[in-house]
CSV table of C-alpha atoms in Angstrom, one decimal:
chain,number,residue,atom,x,y,z
A,1,MET,CA,-14.2,81.1,-130.4
A,2,ALA,CA,-15.6,78.7,-132.7
A,3,ASP,CA,-16.3,79.6,-136.3
A,4,ARG,CA,-18.1,77.5,-138.8
A,5,ALA,CA,-16.5,77.3,-142.2
A,6,ALA,CA,-18.8,76.9,-145.4
A,7,GLY,CA,-18.8,73.4,-146.7
A,8,PRO,CA,-20.3,71.3,-149.4
A,9,TRP,CA,-23.0,69.9,-147.2
A,10,SER,CA,-26.2,68.2,-148.3
A,11,GLY,CA,-29.6,69.8,-147.2
A,12,GLY,CA,-30.6,69.6,-143.7
A,13,THR,CA,-26.9,70.2,-142.2
A,14,THR,CA,-26.9,72.8,-139.5
A,15,VAL,CA,-23.8,74.1,-137.5
A,16,LEU,CA,-24.5,76.3,-134.5
A,17,THR,CA,-22.1,78.1,-132.2
A,18,ALA,CA,-22.7,80.2,-129.1
A,19,ALA,CA,-23.7,83.3,-131.4
A,20,ASP,CA,-26.7,81.1,-132.6
A,21,VAL,CA,-28.1,80.7,-129.1
A,22,PRO,CA,-31.3,83.0,-128.5
A,23,GLY,CA,-31.5,85.0,-125.7
A,24,LEU,CA,-29.3,84.1,-122.8
A,25,ASN,CA,-26.5,81.3,-123.5
A,26,ALA,CA,-26.8,79.8,-120.2
A,27,PHE,CA,-28.5,77.1,-118.2
A,28,GLY,CA,-28.6,75.7,-114.6
A,29,LEU,CA,-30.8,74.0,-112.2
A,30,ASP,CA,-31.3,77.2,-109.6
A,31,VAL,CA,-29.1,79.8,-111.4
A,32,PRO,CA,-28.3,79.9,-115.1
A,33,ASP,CA,-24.6,80.0,-114.6
A,34,GLN,CA,-23.5,77.4,-117.3
A,35,PRO,CA,-23.0,78.2,-120.9
A,36,VAL,CA,-25.1,76.2,-123.4
A,37,LEU,CA,-21.9,76.5,-125.9
A,38,ALA,CA,-18.7,78.1,-125.0
A,39,ALA,CA,-18.4,81.7,-126.0
A,40,ASP,CA,-15.5,83.6,-124.9
A,41,ARG,CA,-13.3,80.9,-123.3
A,42,ILE,CA,-13.6,77.0,-122.9
A,43,ARG,CA,-13.7,76.2,-119.2
A,44,PHE,CA,-13.0,72.7,-119.4
A,45,HIS,CA,-11.6,69.9,-121.7
A,46,GLY,CA,-14.5,68.6,-123.5
A,47,GLU,CA,-16.8,71.7,-123.2
A,48,ALA,CA,-19.2,72.1,-126.4
A,49,VAL,CA,-18.4,74.9,-128.4
A,50,ALA,CA,-20.5,74.0,-131.5
A,51,VAL,CA,-23.5,71.6,-132.4
A,52,VAL,CA,-23.8,69.8,-135.8
A,53,ALA,CA,-27.0,68.2,-137.0
A,54,ALA,CA,-27.1,66.6,-140.4
A,55,ASP,CA,-28.9,63.8,-142.3
A,56,THR,CA,-26.3,61.3,-142.1
A,57,ASP,CA,-23.2,60.5,-139.9
A,58,ARG,CA,-20.9,60.9,-142.8
A,59,VAL,CA,-22.1,64.5,-143.3
A,60,ALA,CA,-22.0,65.3,-139.6
A,61,ARG,CA,-18.5,64.1,-139.4
A,62,ARG,CA,-17.5,66.4,-142.4
A,63,ALA,CA,-19.2,69.3,-140.9
A,64,THR,CA,-17.5,68.9,-137.5
A,65,GLU,CA,-14.1,68.9,-139.2
A,66,ALA,CA,-15.0,72.1,-140.8
A,67,VAL,CA,-15.6,73.9,-137.4
A,68,VAL,CA,-12.6,76.0,-136.5
A,69,VAL,CA,-11.7,76.8,-132.7
A,70,ASP,CA,-9.3,79.6,-131.9
A,71,ALA,CA,-8.2,79.2,-128.5
A,72,GLU,CA,-5.1,79.3,-126.5
A,73,PRO,CA,-4.4,76.7,-123.9
A,74,MET,CA,-4.6,77.7,-120.3
A,75,GLU,CA,-2.1,76.5,-117.5
A,76,VAL,CA,-3.6,73.4,-115.9
A,77,ILE,CA,-3.3,73.7,-112.0
A,78,ALA,CA,-4.3,70.4,-110.6
A,79,ASP,CA,-2.9,70.6,-107.3
A,80,PRO,CA,-5.1,72.4,-104.7
A,81,LEU,CA,-2.2,73.5,-102.4
A,82,ARG,CA,-0.5,75.2,-105.5
A,83,ALA,CA,-3.8,76.8,-106.3
A,84,LEU,CA,-3.8,78.6,-103.0
A,85,GLU,CA,-0.4,79.9,-103.3
A,86,PRO,CA,-0.1,83.7,-103.5
A,87,GLY,CA,0.3,84.9,-107.1
A,88,CYS,CA,-1.4,81.9,-108.7
A,89,ARG,CA,-3.9,82.8,-111.2
A,90,ARG,CA,-7.2,81.7,-109.8
A,91,ARG,CA,-10.2,80.4,-111.7
A,92,ARG,CA,-13.6,79.6,-110.6
A,93,TRP,CA,-15.6,76.9,-112.0
A,94,ALA,CA,-18.7,79.0,-112.6
A,95,GLU,CA,-17.4,82.5,-113.3
A,96,PRO,CA,-20.5,84.9,-113.8
A,97,LEU,CA,-21.4,85.2,-117.5
A,98,PRO,CA,-21.2,88.5,-119.2
């Protein structure tokens, strides 16, 4: 999913992906059913795939540009009636985590 490329960053810069989350990569109020960072699929536009921490904004921006996301777009089904049609691929918001 997300991969971090080596870069000429100053000390104190860290790039984390789902592989770096210790233990269960999930959180939730009652049930931990939401990933901390997307691991095997991105569920919605804007879902976090990596976290960057750096000493300065400039270095953080350079580090974010080095993060590579390997994902293929999924078809958007925005019409609820179409989503109910036979043969329409169904996706639940919070599918069980592996």
